[in-house]
Coordinates of N, CA and C in Angstrom, one line a residue:
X1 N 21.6 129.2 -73.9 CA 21.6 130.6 -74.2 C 20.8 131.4 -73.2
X2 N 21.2 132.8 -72.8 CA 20.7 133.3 -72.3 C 19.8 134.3 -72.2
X3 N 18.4 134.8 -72.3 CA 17.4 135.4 -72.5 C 17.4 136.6 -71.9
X4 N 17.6 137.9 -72.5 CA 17.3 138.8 -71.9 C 18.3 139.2 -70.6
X5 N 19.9 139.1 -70.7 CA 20.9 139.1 -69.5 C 21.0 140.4 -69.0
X6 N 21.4 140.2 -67.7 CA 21.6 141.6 -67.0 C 23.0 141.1 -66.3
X7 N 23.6 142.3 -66.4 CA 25.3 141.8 -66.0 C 25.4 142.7 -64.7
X8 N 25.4 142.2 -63.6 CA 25.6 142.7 -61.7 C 27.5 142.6 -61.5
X9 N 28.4 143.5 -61.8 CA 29.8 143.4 -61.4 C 29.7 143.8 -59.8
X10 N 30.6 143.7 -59.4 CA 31.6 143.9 -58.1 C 32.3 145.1 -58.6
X11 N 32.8 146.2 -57.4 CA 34.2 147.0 -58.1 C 35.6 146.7 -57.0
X12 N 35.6 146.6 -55.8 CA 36.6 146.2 -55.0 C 37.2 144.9 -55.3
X13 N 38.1 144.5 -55.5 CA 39.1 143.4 -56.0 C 38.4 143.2 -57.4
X14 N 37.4 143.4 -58.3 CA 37.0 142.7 -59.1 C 37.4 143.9 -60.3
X15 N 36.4 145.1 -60.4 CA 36.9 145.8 -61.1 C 38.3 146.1 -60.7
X16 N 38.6 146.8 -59.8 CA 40.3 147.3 -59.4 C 40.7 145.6 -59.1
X17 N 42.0 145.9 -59.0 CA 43.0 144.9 -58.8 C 43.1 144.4 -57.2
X18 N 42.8 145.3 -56.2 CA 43.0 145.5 -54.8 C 41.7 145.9 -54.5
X19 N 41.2 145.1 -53.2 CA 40.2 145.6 -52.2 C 40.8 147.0 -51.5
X20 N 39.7 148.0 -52.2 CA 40.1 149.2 -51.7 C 40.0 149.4 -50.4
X21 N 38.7 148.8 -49.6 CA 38.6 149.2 -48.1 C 39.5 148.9 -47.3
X22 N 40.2 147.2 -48.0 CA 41.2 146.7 -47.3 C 42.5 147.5 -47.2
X23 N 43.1 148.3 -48.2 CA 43.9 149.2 -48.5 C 43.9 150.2 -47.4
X24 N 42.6 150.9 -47.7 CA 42.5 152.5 -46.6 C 43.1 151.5 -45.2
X25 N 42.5 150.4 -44.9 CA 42.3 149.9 -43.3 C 43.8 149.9 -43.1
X26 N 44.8 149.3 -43.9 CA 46.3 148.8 -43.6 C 46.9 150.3 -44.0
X27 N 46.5 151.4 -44.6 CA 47.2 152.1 -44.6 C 47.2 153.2 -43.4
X28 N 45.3 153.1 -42.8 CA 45.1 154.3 -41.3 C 44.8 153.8 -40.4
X29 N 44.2 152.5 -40.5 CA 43.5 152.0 -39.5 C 44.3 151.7 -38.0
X30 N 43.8 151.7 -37.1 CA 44.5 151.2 -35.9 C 44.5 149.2 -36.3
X31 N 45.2 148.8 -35.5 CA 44.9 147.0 -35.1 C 44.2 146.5 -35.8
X32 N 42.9 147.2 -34.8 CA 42.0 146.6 -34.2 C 40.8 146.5 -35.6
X33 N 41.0 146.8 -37.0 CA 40.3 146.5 -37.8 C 40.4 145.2 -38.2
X34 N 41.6 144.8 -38.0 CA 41.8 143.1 -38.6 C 41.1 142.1 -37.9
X35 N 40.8 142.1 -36.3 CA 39.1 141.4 -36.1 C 38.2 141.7 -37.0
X36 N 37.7 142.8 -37.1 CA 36.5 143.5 -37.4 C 36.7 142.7 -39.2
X37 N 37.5 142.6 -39.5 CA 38.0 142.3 -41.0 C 37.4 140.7 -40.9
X38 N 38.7 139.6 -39.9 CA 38.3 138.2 -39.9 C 37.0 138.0 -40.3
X39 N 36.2 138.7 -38.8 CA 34.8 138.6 -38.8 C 34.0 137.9 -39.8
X40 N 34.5 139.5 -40.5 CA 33.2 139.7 -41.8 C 33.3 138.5 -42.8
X41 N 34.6 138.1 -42.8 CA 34.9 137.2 -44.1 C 34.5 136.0 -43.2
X42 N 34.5 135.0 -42.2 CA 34.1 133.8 -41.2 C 32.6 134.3 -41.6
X43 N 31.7 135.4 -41.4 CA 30.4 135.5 -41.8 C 30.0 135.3 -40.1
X44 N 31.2 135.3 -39.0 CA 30.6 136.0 -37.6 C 29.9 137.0 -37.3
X45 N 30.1 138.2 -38.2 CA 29.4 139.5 -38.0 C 29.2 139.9 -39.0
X46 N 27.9 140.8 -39.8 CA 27.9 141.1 -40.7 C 28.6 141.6 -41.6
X47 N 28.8 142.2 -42.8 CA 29.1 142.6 -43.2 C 29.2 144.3 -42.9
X48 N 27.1 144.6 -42.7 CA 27.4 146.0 -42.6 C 28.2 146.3 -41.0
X49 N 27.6 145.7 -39.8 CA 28.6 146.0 -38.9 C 29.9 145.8 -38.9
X50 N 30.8 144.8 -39.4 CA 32.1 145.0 -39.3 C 32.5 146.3 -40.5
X51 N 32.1 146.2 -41.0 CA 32.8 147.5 -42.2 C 32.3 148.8 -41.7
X52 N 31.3 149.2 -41.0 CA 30.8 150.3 -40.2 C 31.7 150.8 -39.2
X53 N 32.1 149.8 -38.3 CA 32.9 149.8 -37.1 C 34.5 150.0 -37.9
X54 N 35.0 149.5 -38.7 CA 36.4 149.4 -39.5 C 36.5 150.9 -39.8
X55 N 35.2 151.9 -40.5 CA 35.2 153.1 -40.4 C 35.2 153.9 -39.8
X56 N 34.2 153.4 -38.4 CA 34.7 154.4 -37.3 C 35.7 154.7 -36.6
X57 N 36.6 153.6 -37.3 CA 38.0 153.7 -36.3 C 38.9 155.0 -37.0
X58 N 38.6 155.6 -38.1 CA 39.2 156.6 -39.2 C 38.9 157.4 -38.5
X59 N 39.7 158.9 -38.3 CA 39.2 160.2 -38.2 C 38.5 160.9 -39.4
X60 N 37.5 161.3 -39.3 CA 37.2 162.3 -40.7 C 38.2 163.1 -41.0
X61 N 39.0 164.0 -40.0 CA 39.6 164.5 -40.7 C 41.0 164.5 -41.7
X62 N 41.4 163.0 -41.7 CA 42.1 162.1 -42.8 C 41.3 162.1 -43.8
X63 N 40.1 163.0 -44.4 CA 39.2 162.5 -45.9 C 39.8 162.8 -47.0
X64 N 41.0 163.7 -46.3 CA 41.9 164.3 -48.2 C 42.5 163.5 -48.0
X65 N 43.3 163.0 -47.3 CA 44.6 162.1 -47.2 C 44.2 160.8 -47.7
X66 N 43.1 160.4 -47.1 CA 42.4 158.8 -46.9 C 41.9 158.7 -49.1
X67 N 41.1 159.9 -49.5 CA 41.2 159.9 -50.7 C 41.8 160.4 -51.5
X68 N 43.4 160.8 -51.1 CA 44.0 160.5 -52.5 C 44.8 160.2 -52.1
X69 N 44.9 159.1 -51.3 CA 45.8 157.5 -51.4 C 44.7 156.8 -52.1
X70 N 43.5 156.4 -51.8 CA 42.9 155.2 -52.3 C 42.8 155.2 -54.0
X71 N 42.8 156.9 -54.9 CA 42.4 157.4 -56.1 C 44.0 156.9 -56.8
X72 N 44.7 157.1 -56.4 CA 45.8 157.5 -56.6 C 46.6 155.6 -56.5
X73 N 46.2 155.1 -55.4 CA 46.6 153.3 -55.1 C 45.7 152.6 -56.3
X74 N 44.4 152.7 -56.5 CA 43.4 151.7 -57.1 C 44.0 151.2 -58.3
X75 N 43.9 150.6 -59.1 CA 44.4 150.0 -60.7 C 43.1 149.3 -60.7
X76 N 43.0 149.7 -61.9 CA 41.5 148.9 -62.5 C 41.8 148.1 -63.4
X77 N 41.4 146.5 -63.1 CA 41.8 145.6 -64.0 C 41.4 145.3 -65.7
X78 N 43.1 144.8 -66.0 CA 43.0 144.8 -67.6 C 41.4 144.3 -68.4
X79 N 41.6 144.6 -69.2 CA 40.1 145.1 -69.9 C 39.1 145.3 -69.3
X80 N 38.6 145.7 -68.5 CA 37.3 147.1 -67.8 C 36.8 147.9 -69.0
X81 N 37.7 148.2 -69.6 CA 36.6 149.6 -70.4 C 36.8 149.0 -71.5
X82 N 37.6 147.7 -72.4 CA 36.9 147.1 -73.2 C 35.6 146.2 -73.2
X83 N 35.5 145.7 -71.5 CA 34.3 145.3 -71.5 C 32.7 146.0 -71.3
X84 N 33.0 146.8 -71.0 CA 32.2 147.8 -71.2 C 31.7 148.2 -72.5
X85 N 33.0 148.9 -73.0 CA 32.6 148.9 -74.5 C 31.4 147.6 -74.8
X86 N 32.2 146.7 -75.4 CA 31.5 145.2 -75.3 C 29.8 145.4 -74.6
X87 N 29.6 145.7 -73.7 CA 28.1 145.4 -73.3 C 27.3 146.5 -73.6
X88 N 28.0 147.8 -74.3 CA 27.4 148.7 -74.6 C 26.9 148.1 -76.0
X89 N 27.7 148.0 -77.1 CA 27.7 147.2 -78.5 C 26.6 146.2 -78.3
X90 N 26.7 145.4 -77.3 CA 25.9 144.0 -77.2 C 24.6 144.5 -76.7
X91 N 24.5 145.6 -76.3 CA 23.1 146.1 -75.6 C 22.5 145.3 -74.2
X92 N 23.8 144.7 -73.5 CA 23.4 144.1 -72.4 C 23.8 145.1 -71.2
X93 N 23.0 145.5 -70.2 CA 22.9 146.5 -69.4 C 23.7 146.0 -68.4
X94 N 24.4 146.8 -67.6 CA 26.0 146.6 -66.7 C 25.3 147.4 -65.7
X95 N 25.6 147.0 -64.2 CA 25.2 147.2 -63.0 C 26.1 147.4 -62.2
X96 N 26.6 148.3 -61.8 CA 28.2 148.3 -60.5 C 27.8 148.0 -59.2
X97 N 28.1 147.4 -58.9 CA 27.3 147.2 -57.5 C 28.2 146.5 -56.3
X98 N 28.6 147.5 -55.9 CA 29.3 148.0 -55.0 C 29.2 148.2 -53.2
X99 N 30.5 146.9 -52.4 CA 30.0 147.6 -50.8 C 31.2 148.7 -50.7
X100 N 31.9 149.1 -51.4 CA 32.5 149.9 -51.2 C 31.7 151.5 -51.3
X101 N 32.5 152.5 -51.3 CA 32.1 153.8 -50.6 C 32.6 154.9 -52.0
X102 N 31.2 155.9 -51.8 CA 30.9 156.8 -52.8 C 32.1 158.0 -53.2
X103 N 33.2 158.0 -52.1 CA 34.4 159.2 -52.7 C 35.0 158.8 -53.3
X104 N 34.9 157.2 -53.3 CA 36.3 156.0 -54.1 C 35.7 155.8 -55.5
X105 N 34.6 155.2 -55.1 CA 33.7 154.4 -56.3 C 33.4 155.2 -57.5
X106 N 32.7 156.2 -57.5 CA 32.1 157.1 -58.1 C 33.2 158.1 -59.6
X107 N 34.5 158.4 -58.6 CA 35.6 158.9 -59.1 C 36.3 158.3 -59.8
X108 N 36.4 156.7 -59.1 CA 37.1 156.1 -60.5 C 36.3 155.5 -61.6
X109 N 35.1 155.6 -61.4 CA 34.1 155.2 -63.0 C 33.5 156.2 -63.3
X110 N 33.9 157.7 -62.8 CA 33.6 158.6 -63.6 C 33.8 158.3 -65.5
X111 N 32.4 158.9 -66.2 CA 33.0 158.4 -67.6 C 32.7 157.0 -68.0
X112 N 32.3 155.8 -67.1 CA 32.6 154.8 -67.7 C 31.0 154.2 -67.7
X113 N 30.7 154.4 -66.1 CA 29.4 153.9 -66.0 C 29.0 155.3 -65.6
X114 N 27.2 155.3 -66.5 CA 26.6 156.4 -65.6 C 26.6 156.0 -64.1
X115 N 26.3 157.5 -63.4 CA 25.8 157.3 -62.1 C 24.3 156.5 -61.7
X116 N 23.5 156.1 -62.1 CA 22.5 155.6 -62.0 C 22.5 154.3 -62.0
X117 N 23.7 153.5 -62.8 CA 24.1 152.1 -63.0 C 24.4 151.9 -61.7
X118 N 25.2 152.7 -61.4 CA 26.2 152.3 -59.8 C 25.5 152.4 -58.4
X119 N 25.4 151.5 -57.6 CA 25.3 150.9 -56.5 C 26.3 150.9 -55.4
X120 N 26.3 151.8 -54.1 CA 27.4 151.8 -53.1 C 27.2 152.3 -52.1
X121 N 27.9 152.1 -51.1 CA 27.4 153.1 -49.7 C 28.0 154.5 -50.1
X122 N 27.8 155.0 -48.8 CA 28.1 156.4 -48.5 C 29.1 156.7 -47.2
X123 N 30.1 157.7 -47.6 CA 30.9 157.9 -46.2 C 30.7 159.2 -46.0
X124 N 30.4 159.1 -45.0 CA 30.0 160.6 -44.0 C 31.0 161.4 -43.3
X125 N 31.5 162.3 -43.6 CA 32.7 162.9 -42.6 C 32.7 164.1 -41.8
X126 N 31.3 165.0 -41.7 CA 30.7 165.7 -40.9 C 30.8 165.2 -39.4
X127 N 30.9 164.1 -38.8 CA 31.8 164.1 -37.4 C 32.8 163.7 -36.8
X128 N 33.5 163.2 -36.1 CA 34.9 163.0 -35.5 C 35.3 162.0 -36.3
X129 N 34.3 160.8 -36.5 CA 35.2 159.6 -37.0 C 33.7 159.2 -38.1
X130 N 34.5 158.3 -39.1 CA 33.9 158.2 -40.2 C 32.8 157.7 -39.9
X131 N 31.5 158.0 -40.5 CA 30.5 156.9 -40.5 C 29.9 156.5 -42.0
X132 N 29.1 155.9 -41.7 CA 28.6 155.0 -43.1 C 27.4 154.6 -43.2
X133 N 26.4 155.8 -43.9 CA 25.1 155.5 -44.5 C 25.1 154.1 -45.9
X134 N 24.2 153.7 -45.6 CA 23.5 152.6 -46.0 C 22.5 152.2 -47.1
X135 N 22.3 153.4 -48.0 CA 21.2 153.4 -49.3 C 20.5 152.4 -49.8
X136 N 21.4 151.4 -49.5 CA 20.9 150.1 -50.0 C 20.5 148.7 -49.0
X137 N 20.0 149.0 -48.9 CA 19.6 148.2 -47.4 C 18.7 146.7 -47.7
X138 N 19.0 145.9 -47.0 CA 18.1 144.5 -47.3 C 16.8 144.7 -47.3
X139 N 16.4 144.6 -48.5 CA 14.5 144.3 -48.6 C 13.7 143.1 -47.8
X140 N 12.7 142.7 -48.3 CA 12.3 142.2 -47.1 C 12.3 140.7 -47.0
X141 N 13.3 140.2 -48.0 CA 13.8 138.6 -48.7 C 14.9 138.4 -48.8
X142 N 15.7 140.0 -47.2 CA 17.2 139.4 -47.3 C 17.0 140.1 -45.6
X143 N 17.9 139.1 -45.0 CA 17.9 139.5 -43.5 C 19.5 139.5 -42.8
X144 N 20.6 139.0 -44.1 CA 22.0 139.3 -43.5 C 22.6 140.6 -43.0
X145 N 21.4 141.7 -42.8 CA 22.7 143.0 -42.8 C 23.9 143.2 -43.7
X146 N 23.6 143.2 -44.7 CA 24.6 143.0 -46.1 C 25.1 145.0 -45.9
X147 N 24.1 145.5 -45.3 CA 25.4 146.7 -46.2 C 24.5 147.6 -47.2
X148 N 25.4 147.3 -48.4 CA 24.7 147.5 -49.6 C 24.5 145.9 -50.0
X149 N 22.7 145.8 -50.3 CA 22.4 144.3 -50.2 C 22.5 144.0 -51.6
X150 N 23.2 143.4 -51.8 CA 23.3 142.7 -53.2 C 22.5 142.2 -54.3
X151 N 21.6 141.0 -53.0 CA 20.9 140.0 -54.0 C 19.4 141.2 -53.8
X152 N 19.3 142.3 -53.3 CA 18.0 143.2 -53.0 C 18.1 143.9 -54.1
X153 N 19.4 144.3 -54.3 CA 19.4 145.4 -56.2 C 19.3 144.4 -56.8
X154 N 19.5 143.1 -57.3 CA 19.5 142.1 -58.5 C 18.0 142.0 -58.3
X155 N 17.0 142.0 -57.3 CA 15.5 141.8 -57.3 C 15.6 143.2 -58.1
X156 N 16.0 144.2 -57.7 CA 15.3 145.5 -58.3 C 15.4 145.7 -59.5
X157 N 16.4 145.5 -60.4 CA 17.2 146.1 -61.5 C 16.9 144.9 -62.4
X158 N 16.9 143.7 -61.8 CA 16.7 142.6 -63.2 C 15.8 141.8 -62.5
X159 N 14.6 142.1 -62.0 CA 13.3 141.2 -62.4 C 13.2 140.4 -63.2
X160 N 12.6 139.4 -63.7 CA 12.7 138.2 -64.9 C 13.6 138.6 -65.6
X161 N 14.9 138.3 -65.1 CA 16.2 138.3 -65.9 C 17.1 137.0 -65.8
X162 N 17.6 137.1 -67.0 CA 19.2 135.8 -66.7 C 20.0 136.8 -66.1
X163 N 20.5 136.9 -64.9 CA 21.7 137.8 -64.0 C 23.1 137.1 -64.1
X164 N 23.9 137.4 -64.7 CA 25.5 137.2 -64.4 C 26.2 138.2 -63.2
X165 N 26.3 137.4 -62.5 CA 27.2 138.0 -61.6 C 29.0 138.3 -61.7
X166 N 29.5 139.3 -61.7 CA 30.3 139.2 -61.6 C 31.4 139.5 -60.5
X167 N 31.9 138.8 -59.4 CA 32.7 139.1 -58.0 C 34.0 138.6 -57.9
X168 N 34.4 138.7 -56.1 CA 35.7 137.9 -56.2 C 35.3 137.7 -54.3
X169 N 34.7 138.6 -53.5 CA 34.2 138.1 -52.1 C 32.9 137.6 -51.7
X170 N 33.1 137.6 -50.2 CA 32.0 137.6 -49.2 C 31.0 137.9 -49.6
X171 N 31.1 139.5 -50.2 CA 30.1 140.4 -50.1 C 29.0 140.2 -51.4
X172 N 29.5 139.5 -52.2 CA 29.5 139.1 -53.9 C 28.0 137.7 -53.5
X173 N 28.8 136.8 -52.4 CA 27.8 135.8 -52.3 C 26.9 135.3 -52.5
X174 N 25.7 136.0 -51.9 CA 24.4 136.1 -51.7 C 23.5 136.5 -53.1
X175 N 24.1 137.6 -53.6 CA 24.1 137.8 -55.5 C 24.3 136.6 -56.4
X176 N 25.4 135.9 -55.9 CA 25.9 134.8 -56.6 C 24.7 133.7 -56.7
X177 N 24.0 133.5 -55.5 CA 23.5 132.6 -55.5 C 21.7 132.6 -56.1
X178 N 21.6 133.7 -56.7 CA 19.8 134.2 -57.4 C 21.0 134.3 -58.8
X179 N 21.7 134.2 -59.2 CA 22.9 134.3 -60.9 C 22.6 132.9 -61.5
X180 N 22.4 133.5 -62.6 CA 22.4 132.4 -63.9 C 23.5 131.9 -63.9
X181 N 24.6 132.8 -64.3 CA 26.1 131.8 -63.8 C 27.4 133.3 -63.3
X182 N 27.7 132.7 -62.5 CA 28.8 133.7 -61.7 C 30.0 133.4 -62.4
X183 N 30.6 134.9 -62.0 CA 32.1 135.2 -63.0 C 32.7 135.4 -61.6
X184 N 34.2 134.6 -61.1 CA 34.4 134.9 -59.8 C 35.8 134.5 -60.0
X185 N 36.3 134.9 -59.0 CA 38.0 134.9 -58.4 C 38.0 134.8 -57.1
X186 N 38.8 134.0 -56.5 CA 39.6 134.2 -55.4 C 38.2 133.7 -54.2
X187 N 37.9 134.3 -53.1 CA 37.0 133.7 -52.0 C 35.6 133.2 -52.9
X188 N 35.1 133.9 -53.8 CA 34.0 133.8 -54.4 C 34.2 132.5 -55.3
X189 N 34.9 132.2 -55.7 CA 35.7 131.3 -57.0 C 35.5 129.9 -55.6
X190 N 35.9 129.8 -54.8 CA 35.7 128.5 -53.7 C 34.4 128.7 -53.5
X191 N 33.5 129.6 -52.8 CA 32.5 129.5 -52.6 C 30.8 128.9 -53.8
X192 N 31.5 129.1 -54.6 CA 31.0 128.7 -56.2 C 31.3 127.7 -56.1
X193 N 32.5 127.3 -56.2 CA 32.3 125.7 -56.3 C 32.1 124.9 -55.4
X194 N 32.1 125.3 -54.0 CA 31.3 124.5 -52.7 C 30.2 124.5 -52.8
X195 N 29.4 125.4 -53.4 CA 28.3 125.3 -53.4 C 27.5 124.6 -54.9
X196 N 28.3 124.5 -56.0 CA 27.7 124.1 -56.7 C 26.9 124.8 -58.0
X197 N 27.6 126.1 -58.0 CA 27.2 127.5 -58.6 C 27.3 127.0 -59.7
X198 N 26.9 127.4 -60.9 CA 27.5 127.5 -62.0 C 28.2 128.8 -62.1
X199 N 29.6 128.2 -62.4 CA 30.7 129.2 -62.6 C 31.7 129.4 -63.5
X200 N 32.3 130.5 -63.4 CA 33.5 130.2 -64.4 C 34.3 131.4 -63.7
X201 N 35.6 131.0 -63.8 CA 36.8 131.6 -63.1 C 37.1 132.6 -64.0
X202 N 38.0 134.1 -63.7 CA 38.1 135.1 -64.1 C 39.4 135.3 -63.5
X203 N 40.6 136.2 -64.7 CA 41.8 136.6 -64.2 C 41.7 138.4 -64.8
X204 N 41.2 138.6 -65.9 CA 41.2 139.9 -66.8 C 40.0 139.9 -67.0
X205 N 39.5 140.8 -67.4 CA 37.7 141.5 -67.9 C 38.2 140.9 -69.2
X206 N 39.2 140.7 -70.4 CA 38.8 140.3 -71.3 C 38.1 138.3 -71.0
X207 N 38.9 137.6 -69.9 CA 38.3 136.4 -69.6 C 36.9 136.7 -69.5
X208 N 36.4 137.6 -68.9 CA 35.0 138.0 -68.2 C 34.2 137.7 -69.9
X209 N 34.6 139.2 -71.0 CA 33.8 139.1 -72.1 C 33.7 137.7 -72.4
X210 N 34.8 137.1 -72.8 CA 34.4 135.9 -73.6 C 33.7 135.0 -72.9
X211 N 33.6 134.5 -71.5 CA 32.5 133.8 -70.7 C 30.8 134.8 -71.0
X212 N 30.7 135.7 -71.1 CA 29.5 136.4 -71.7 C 29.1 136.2 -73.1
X213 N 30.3 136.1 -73.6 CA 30.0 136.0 -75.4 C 29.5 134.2 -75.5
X214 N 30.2 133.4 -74.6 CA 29.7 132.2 -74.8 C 28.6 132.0 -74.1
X215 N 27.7 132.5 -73.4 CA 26.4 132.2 -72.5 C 25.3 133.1 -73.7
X216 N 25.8 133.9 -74.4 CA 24.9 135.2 -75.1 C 24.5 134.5 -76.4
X217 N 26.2 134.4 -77.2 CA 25.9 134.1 -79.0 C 25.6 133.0 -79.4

């Protein structure tokens, strides 16, 4: 049983159905983001530089276009806002924590999570081509250039806590591995079990609840 849990989700492939960044890149990007892409997931180049550089390849002035394809493409997977419900009832506190970007993120959990829960970068479109502030930056017990650092908000937000993580990438990892037990899919879902995580696999947020209900009641 778990004491005092704090629940850390993913929103790119995990809440939605589809990696949103991966989306915008195949729907504007030139080529040359699909290096910049390999990279990040081989763990050649960081995270924050390859997804920095993937943005600068965007014009800013695509930001209407660029967001309402992404608002308009996203699907948020089956049960999301029952599970929510669910951790509101259970009184266990839900964390969004997100490398994705503040015009995407924010709009589609309007309503669901407050803003204060949520965790994400920032996209800048005041010059030629996109850039990408960084709010959440590695503290002084993370040195990967994460971006928005993951396992640095799980130090912040749940100090002496049991942390469940919930992901499906790369980006998810390093969280995964300070988690009581990870909720994962897909790159994250191997990585858990190469490593020896305690885990449990996830297809729907209702799979998610009931792996919570069984670590909680």
């Amino acid at each position: 049983m778990m004491k005092n849990p704090v629940l850390v989700c993913d929103f790119d492939g995990t809440i939605t159905e589809n990696d949103n960044i991966i989306a915008i890149m195949k729907k504007f990007a030139p080529p040359e983001w699909v290096a910049l892409k390999d990279g990040v997931l081989s763990q050649d180049i960081s995270i924050k530089e390859g997804v920095g550089k993937m943005f600068a390849l965007l014009p800013s002035a695509q930001k209407k276009e660029i967001t309402d394809f992404i608002l308009n493409d996203a699907k948020i997977r089956e049960g999301f806002s029952e599970f929510v419900s669910y951790t509101k009832k259970a009184g266990i506190p839900l964390y969004i924590v997100s490398g994705g970007m503040d015009f995407f993120v924010k709009p589609i959990l309007n309503g669901m999570i407050p803003e204060d829960h949520i965790f994400c970068n920032e996209a800048d479109f005041s010059d030629s081509r996109i850039h990408i502030h960084w709010p959440n930056a590695c503290d002084d017990e993370c040195t990967n250039e994460c971006g928005c650092c993951k396992p640095s908000i799980v130090r912040q937000v749940a100090p002496n806590h049991d942390v469940i993580v919930i992901g499906d990438s790369v980006t998810d990892l390093e969280a995964a591995k300070l988690a009581k037990l990870v909720i994962a899919r897909d790159f994250l879902l191997e990585k858990s079990e190469q490593l020896g995580l305690n885990y449990r696999p996830f297809h729907t947020f209702y799979d998610v609840i009931d792996h919570v209900k069984e670590v909680i009641e």
